[in-house]
Amino acid sequence: MCRSEGLTGKREDTAMKTVCVLGLGYIGLPTSLMFATAGHLVRGVDINPDVISLLGKGSVHFEEPGLGLLLREVLATRTLSLHPAPVTSDVFIICVPTPLGNEKRANLDHVRAASRSIIPFLQPGNLIILESTVPPRTCIDVLKPILEESGLEIGKDLFLAFCPERVIPNKILVEIVENDRICGGFDEKSLEMATGLYRSFVRGEIHGTDCTTAEMVKLMENTFRDVNIALANEFALICEKLKINAWEAIRLANKHPRVSIHAPGPGVGGHCIPVVPWFIVEKDMEGTPLIQRARAINDDMPAHVARVVGNFLDLSMKPVVTVLGVAFKPNTDDASMSPATRLIELLGQSGAVVKAHDPIVKSFHVPLLSIEEALVGSECIVLVTDHDEFKEMDVAAVARAVKKKLVIDTRNALDHERLRASGFVVHVLGVPGKDGMPF
Ligand code: SAJ
């Protein structure tokens, strides 16, 4: 037995387990750290030797508040050990990526490989938990047959559950503890075991259901967000045409007690929201017109922003366009599937010389320049990511650096009055051309 106080502050007697976590990325690493802090013996496994070696030195491979500190703590107390391959354990938790594959279907190669890799280590009584986001029925149709190649039967010798994460980057260590969780069990016993395990650190409620419902719940959550962002984007485009301010209209509509319209923007990025709706669509192409339309609207937003830039500048004349921010969301270093990628590509194809700057992102597929370099000769600044740093920019210095004073703010995040006072023409996504420019 172990007493878990740790980060959860909750004193709960739970049987100490050996927990093997497969995949030490955005979810697997924090999950390992939380189980280790709660007193379990965690074996973190990653197929990438660089990740194992870096983590072993107490450094983390992505930015997340508090993560490095916690890693060093659990390494020092030896409640976390790091391994290149699975180790015999009571529980196996699979946290591997499920990217979008061919024909916009989930690529489950990593899930299959991780499941196969634990077969030699499975013993009667083991619990296997999938955390990766997957299409409905993956536990039943994909995981179960693979795990049963061990000769052990799910529901009799082995127990299986799907327990998706719900955390948001930058607040992972808070949300992983505080948020309610959904836990889908193959049967009652699997559900009971998985729920008991997560209770060792989760302070939110744990809601039990079956595996396939839990898989669908996870997809519904992100699809809800994607469809709502598409609605906000569609409103923004209509408001531009109607010559009204979409942000003001949304603010007022949200005064209704049952309305909560999302924010328009240059498109939707990240590991999940642009990908996950397709995991529902692949199960029923004919039955998902709304989800598919929402995806198309959000995917087209970078093209809309590129068209707006083209309304102000003759791109064939090769003007320098400065893209500020390539992260998919503010104050993070994560540029996965960022709308900046498509925008930069489209502007480049139209002839613009694109210079990109991001104060936080370290690596991106196009070179990231310093703010000074990115502004030299600029004829248009496009704000893509609303990092705090951009909101605090020295407007007078920016005005001195650029060739032409034009800003396109796709997030309605900058101080437009200050920019205009320094002589900038400012266009805001979803707002008619105050400065006299047509759409
Ligand atoms: N965005 C908008 N308008 C909005 C909100 C977001 O354009 O009103 C854009 C953002 O700029 C960003 C993208 O959408 O490019 C996604 O950002 P996000 O912050 O909404 O989502 P993620 O991908 O960081 O995290 C989501 C979360 N899911 C939900 O909010 C339903 C998180 O809780 C999940 O854990 C995560 O997906 C996941 O892993 O599934």
XYZ file of C-alpha atoms and ligand atoms in Angstrom:
479
model
C 0.000 0.000 0.000
C 1.137 3.541 -0.500
C -0.060 6.867 0.752
C -0.399 9.434 -1.960
C -0.265 13.061 -1.030
C 2.063 14.521 -3.696
C 0.594 17.148 -6.007
C -2.944 15.981 -5.500
C -2.815 16.909 -1.821
C -5.256 13.998 -1.418
C -4.419 11.287 1.060
C -5.755 8.072 -0.291
C -4.681 4.524 0.364
C -4.316 2.743 -2.917
C -2.418 -0.414 -3.692
C 0.969 0.503 -5.126
C 1.254 -0.753 -8.685
C 4.022 -1.145 -11.186
C 2.889 0.928 -14.134
C 4.540 0.724 -17.546
C 3.760 3.803 -19.673
C 4.416 3.417 -23.399
C 5.198 6.720 -25.123
C 6.719 9.615 -23.163
C 5.305 12.543 -25.124
C 2.867 15.349 -24.267
C 0.552 12.959 -22.451
C 2.670 9.921 -21.558
C 5.323 11.937 -19.721
C 2.979 13.983 -17.495
C 0.907 10.835 -16.865
C 4.049 8.933 -15.794
C 5.053 11.781 -13.492
C 1.633 11.897 -11.847
C 1.527 8.147 -11.217
C 5.097 8.267 -9.866
C 4.238 11.209 -7.592
C 1.210 9.277 -6.335
C 3.556 6.515 -5.163
C 3.349 3.955 -7.945
C 6.494 2.524 -9.466
C 6.481 3.835 -13.018
C 8.479 2.428 -15.908
C 8.516 5.000 -18.690
C 9.132 3.516 -22.123
C 9.970 5.337 -25.330
C 11.262 3.905 -28.601
C 13.249 7.101 -29.204
C 16.665 6.697 -27.474
C 17.220 10.473 -27.547
C 14.071 11.009 -25.466
C 15.173 8.375 -22.914
C 18.642 9.865 -22.677
C 17.405 13.461 -22.317
C 14.791 12.564 -19.701
C 17.402 10.498 -17.831
C 19.428 13.690 -17.435
C 16.395 15.452 -15.958
C 15.620 17.542 -19.066
C 12.338 17.543 -20.937
C 11.871 17.565 -24.723
C 8.962 20.032 -24.794
C 8.042 23.156 -22.853
C 5.424 22.707 -20.162
C 5.319 24.572 -16.840
C 6.496 22.467 -13.908
C 7.325 19.378 -15.950
C 11.144 19.462 -15.629
C 10.992 20.038 -11.884
C 8.620 17.134 -11.326
C 10.713 14.879 -13.570
C 13.830 15.569 -11.518
C 11.887 14.861 -8.299
C 10.616 11.443 -9.383
C 13.993 10.487 -10.841
C 15.600 11.347 -7.496
C 13.046 9.274 -5.543
C 13.419 6.482 -8.123
C 9.650 6.190 -8.523
C 10.232 6.672 -12.260
C 12.701 4.621 -14.287
C 13.264 4.950 -18.033
C 13.419 2.080 -20.528
C 13.801 1.561 -24.272
C 11.333 -1.372 -24.222
C 8.436 -2.611 -22.023
C 9.028 -4.231 -18.643
C 6.820 -6.739 -16.800
C 4.314 -4.656 -14.802
C 0.821 -4.693 -13.263
C -0.516 -2.031 -15.608
C 0.382 -0.981 -19.161
C -0.708 2.449 -20.360
C -0.445 3.212 -24.072
C 0.081 6.919 -24.851
C 1.386 6.897 -28.419
C 0.527 9.261 -31.292
C -2.397 8.556 -33.611
C -1.776 10.890 -36.552
C -3.991 11.357 -39.557
C -2.990 8.813 -42.167
C -3.923 8.220 -45.785
C -7.394 9.281 -46.917
C -7.818 11.163 -43.624
C -8.148 7.954 -41.620
C -6.473 7.413 -38.247
C -3.035 5.867 -38.541
C -3.015 3.286 -35.766
C 0.470 1.910 -36.530
C 1.933 3.175 -33.247
C -1.007 1.809 -31.236
C -0.610 -1.582 -32.915
C 3.167 -1.618 -32.429
C 2.919 -0.586 -28.760
C 0.252 -3.237 -28.100
C 2.365 -5.910 -29.814
C 5.447 -4.849 -27.858
C 3.812 -5.716 -24.521
C 2.600 -9.209 -25.539
C 5.730 -11.017 -24.174
C 5.353 -9.215 -20.833
C 1.647 -9.817 -20.226
C 0.631 -11.824 -17.174
C -2.791 -12.827 -15.825
C -4.357 -9.959 -13.878
C -2.730 -7.199 -15.952
C -4.681 -4.071 -16.813
C -4.061 -2.441 -20.206
C -5.182 1.153 -20.654
C -5.298 3.061 -23.929
C -5.022 6.871 -23.625
C -4.321 7.714 -27.285
C -7.222 9.297 -29.162
C -8.655 6.684 -31.536
C -11.694 6.007 -33.747
C -14.626 4.325 -32.005
C -14.288 0.533 -31.549
C -10.458 0.556 -31.607
C -10.224 -1.132 -28.184
C -12.569 -3.903 -29.241
C -11.582 -4.330 -32.901
C -7.840 -3.567 -32.802
C -6.429 -3.829 -29.256
C -8.322 -6.874 -28.003
C -7.283 -9.242 -30.828
C -3.639 -8.120 -30.606
C -3.457 -8.526 -26.809
C -5.149 -11.921 -27.023
C -2.293 -13.153 -29.242
C -0.631 -13.616 -25.831
C -2.977 -16.544 -25.213
C -4.645 -14.573 -22.399
C -8.273 -13.551 -22.686
C -9.587 -10.020 -22.143
C -12.297 -9.988 -19.481
C -10.968 -13.226 -17.949
C -7.160 -13.018 -17.639
C -6.539 -9.449 -18.792
C -8.431 -6.213 -18.232
C -8.806 -3.404 -20.744
C -9.859 0.247 -20.497
C -9.888 3.447 -22.556
C -9.155 6.574 -20.499
C -8.571 9.588 -22.734
C -6.751 12.684 -21.541
C -8.403 16.100 -21.576
C -5.554 18.468 -20.809
C -4.626 21.700 -22.522
C -0.970 22.586 -23.287
C 0.579 25.005 -20.769
C -1.764 23.791 -18.011
C -1.195 20.058 -18.305
C -0.043 19.411 -14.733
C -3.013 21.314 -13.320
C -5.668 19.928 -15.643
C -4.465 16.311 -15.450
C -5.295 16.440 -11.732
C -8.303 18.778 -11.669
C -10.350 17.824 -14.746
C -13.110 15.261 -14.681
C -12.131 12.135 -16.597
C -13.985 9.611 -18.671
C -13.033 5.997 -18.175
C -14.356 3.255 -20.442
C -14.000 -0.322 -19.261
C -14.204 -3.516 -21.320
C -16.226 -4.917 -18.402
C -17.080 -3.987 -14.804
C -13.802 -5.323 -13.425
C -11.689 -3.441 -15.996
C -13.576 -0.238 -15.202
C -13.153 -0.704 -11.474
C -9.409 -1.341 -11.819
C -8.794 1.615 -14.130
C -10.919 3.998 -12.076
C -9.137 2.946 -8.884
C -5.762 3.571 -10.477
C -6.549 7.089 -11.769
C -8.085 7.992 -8.393
C -4.558 7.921 -6.994
C -3.951 11.369 -8.520
C -7.135 12.667 -10.230
C -9.118 15.129 -8.115
C -11.865 15.638 -10.684
C -14.684 13.108 -10.960
C -14.055 9.918 -12.907
C -17.074 8.996 -15.005
C -17.344 5.334 -15.947
C -18.701 3.901 -19.188
C -17.775 1.268 -21.790
C -14.708 1.484 -24.076
C -16.490 2.470 -27.286
C -18.592 5.183 -25.625
C -15.431 6.612 -24.022
C -13.674 6.601 -27.415
C -16.607 8.482 -28.956
C -16.831 10.949 -26.048
C -13.227 12.037 -26.622
C -13.902 12.597 -30.335
C -17.137 14.457 -29.645
C -15.379 16.900 -27.318
C -12.851 18.036 -29.900
C -15.347 17.932 -32.757
C -17.661 20.188 -30.742
C -14.827 22.704 -30.556
C -13.946 22.403 -34.255
C -17.546 22.878 -35.408
C -18.000 25.843 -33.078
C -14.774 27.474 -34.265
C -15.999 26.961 -37.853
C -19.231 28.725 -36.957
C -17.269 31.654 -35.487
C -15.124 31.767 -38.632
C -18.185 31.715 -40.874
C -19.691 34.556 -38.834
C -16.429 36.507 -39.252
C -16.530 36.125 -43.040
C -20.193 37.158 -43.212
C -19.551 40.174 -40.953
C -16.696 41.311 -43.210
C -19.120 41.294 -46.144
C -21.900 42.974 -44.147
C -19.397 45.600 -42.996
C -19.974 44.953 -39.303
C -17.533 44.002 -36.559
C -17.749 40.240 -35.903
C -15.940 40.497 -32.557
C -18.442 43.047 -31.285
C -21.379 40.991 -32.613
C -19.998 37.823 -30.947
C -19.390 39.683 -27.684
C -22.990 40.859 -27.663
C -24.436 37.479 -28.695
C -22.500 35.886 -25.831
C -24.453 38.066 -23.399
C -27.290 35.557 -23.941
C -27.154 33.077 -21.051
C -27.159 30.039 -23.329
C -24.846 31.280 -26.105
C -21.066 30.917 -26.135
C -19.691 31.600 -29.604
C -16.017 30.752 -30.052
C -13.334 33.076 -31.435
C -12.651 33.396 -35.167
C -9.034 33.139 -36.269
C -6.600 32.195 -39.024
C -7.517 28.497 -38.769
C -7.271 25.619 -36.345
C -4.040 23.924 -35.391
C -2.685 21.489 -32.823
C -2.416 17.760 -32.481
C -6.074 17.156 -31.883
C -8.776 19.475 -33.127
C -7.854 19.462 -36.860
C -7.367 15.667 -36.756
C -9.909 14.136 -34.419
C -13.132 14.992 -36.318
C -11.844 12.804 -39.151
C -11.850 9.798 -36.765
C -15.637 10.127 -36.642
C -15.943 10.841 -40.366
C -14.034 7.649 -41.259
C -16.768 5.664 -39.533
C -19.574 7.292 -41.565
C -18.680 9.469 -44.537
C -22.325 9.978 -45.587
C -23.575 10.703 -42.086
C -21.154 13.499 -41.161
C -21.823 16.475 -43.509
C -21.667 19.077 -40.714
C -18.365 17.792 -39.321
C -16.810 17.687 -42.799
C -18.057 21.173 -43.666
C -16.628 22.563 -40.408
C -13.247 21.017 -41.217
C -13.325 22.587 -44.681
C -14.234 26.044 -43.303
C -11.435 25.970 -40.735
C -8.937 24.586 -43.246
C -9.774 27.425 -45.638
C -9.058 30.214 -43.131
C -5.339 30.537 -44.014
C -6.408 30.980 -47.668
C -8.819 33.709 -46.576
C -6.029 35.507 -44.707
C -3.765 35.179 -47.767
C -6.550 36.691 -49.922
C -6.857 39.619 -47.490
C -3.095 40.244 -47.753
C -3.527 40.096 -51.535
C -6.261 42.764 -51.324
C -3.747 45.180 -49.823
C -0.590 44.276 -51.746
C 0.325 43.104 -55.217
C 1.990 39.865 -54.167
C 3.469 39.322 -57.623
C 5.713 42.305 -56.877
C 7.413 40.131 -54.225
C 6.700 42.278 -51.168
C 8.152 41.175 -47.839
C 5.344 39.858 -45.615
C 6.158 39.281 -41.942
C 4.317 36.485 -40.182
C 4.283 37.015 -36.418
C 3.762 33.745 -34.586
C 3.843 30.223 -35.937
C 2.681 28.402 -32.785
C -0.848 27.040 -33.069
C -1.851 28.709 -29.817
C -0.557 31.606 -27.727
C 2.364 31.359 -25.322
C 3.335 27.818 -26.347
C 6.273 26.542 -28.395
C 4.070 24.118 -30.309
C 3.628 24.689 -34.046
C 1.949 21.368 -34.869
C -0.448 21.722 -37.761
C -0.354 25.477 -37.223
C -2.378 27.562 -39.692
C 0.859 29.555 -40.145
C 2.249 26.686 -42.224
C -0.455 26.884 -44.897
C -0.530 30.700 -44.804
C 3.227 30.948 -45.395
C 2.965 28.417 -48.218
C 0.095 30.297 -49.917
C 1.748 33.719 -49.566
C 4.986 32.285 -50.978
C 3.131 30.712 -53.920
C 1.583 34.110 -54.702
C 5.030 35.693 -54.876
C 5.512 37.233 -51.423
C 8.844 36.972 -49.645
C 7.694 35.617 -46.294
C 9.701 36.218 -43.132
C 8.526 34.461 -39.985
C 9.232 35.240 -36.348
C 8.107 33.440 -33.214
C 9.536 34.314 -29.796
C 8.818 30.860 -28.324
C 8.831 28.228 -31.087
C 12.317 26.766 -31.532
C 12.027 24.715 -34.663
C 9.805 25.157 -37.677
C 10.035 24.032 -41.296
C 10.924 27.560 -42.474
C 13.691 29.567 -40.793
C 12.523 31.656 -37.857
C 14.147 35.083 -37.790
C 14.662 37.548 -34.969
C 11.938 40.201 -34.760
C 14.393 42.795 -36.130
C 15.324 40.666 -39.161
C 11.706 39.715 -39.770
C 10.597 43.367 -39.880
C 13.324 44.696 -42.191
C 11.736 45.730 -45.486
C 8.313 44.448 -44.388
C 5.296 45.711 -46.314
C 2.750 43.811 -44.261
C 2.741 42.268 -40.784
C 0.326 39.367 -40.284
C -0.317 38.427 -36.671
C -1.055 34.691 -36.608
C -0.403 33.728 -32.962
C -1.483 36.010 -30.139
C 1.596 35.489 -27.933
C 1.657 38.000 -25.049
C 4.996 39.271 -26.342
C 3.323 40.641 -29.484
C 0.724 42.513 -27.454
C 3.557 44.308 -25.651
C 5.517 45.219 -28.802
C 7.205 48.623 -29.022
C 4.949 50.014 -31.749
C 7.179 53.013 -32.478
C 10.189 50.715 -33.030
C 8.128 48.480 -35.306
C 6.994 51.531 -37.275
C 10.627 52.572 -37.776
C 11.691 49.075 -38.895
C 9.109 48.354 -41.588
C 8.930 49.607 -45.146
C 5.148 49.927 -45.202
C 2.918 50.353 -42.139
C 0.294 47.666 -42.605
C -0.892 45.135 -39.996
C -3.359 42.297 -40.464
C -4.468 41.061 -37.053
C -6.129 37.646 -37.380
C -6.715 37.350 -33.612
C -8.004 40.812 -32.718
C -5.189 40.850 -30.181
C -3.113 43.959 -30.853
C -3.604 47.521 -29.637
C -5.127 48.932 -32.815
C -5.407 52.478 -31.547
C -1.691 52.613 -30.744
C -0.830 51.109 -34.117
C -3.047 53.605 -35.952
C -1.582 56.454 -33.911
C 1.843 55.386 -35.253
C 0.562 55.568 -38.804
C -0.319 51.896 -39.409
C -3.203 50.750 -41.552
C -4.780 47.999 -39.458
C -7.051 45.274 -40.760
C -8.665 42.896 -38.258
C -10.092 39.542 -39.327
C -13.877 39.746 -39.139
C -13.942 43.544 -39.168
C -14.777 45.716 -42.183
C -11.963 47.768 -43.670
C -11.900 50.750 -41.329
C -8.947 52.108 -43.175
C -10.898 52.262 -46.394
C -9.649 49.040 -47.950
C -12.177 46.918 -49.825
C -12.569 43.166 -49.291
N -9.132 28.222 -31.764
C -9.854 29.178 -32.465
N -10.936 29.729 -31.869
C -11.332 29.390 -30.608
C -10.588 28.425 -29.904
C -9.480 27.858 -30.507
O -9.549 29.529 -33.610
O -12.318 29.952 -30.131
C -7.971 27.583 -32.396
C -6.683 27.857 -31.648
O -6.100 29.043 -32.081
C -5.868 26.643 -32.012
C -6.909 25.525 -32.157
O -8.136 26.177 -32.292
O -5.221 26.807 -33.256
C -6.966 24.530 -31.049
O -6.700 25.102 -29.806
P -7.429 24.704 -28.458
O -6.806 25.488 -27.409
O -8.892 24.832 -28.574
O -7.193 23.131 -28.331
P -5.955 22.139 -28.076
O -5.718 21.385 -29.341
O -4.802 22.765 -27.392
O -6.614 21.137 -26.983
C -7.832 20.486 -27.245
C -8.688 20.578 -25.983
N -10.030 20.085 -26.284
C -11.116 20.822 -26.060
O -11.094 21.936 -25.635
C -12.420 20.160 -26.364
C -8.023 19.758 -24.884
O -8.844 19.711 -23.726
C -7.779 18.339 -25.363
O -7.102 17.590 -24.372
C -6.912 18.378 -26.596
O -7.576 19.139 -27.591
C -6.686 16.958 -27.034
O -5.601 16.413 -26.765
O -7.606 16.331 -27.539
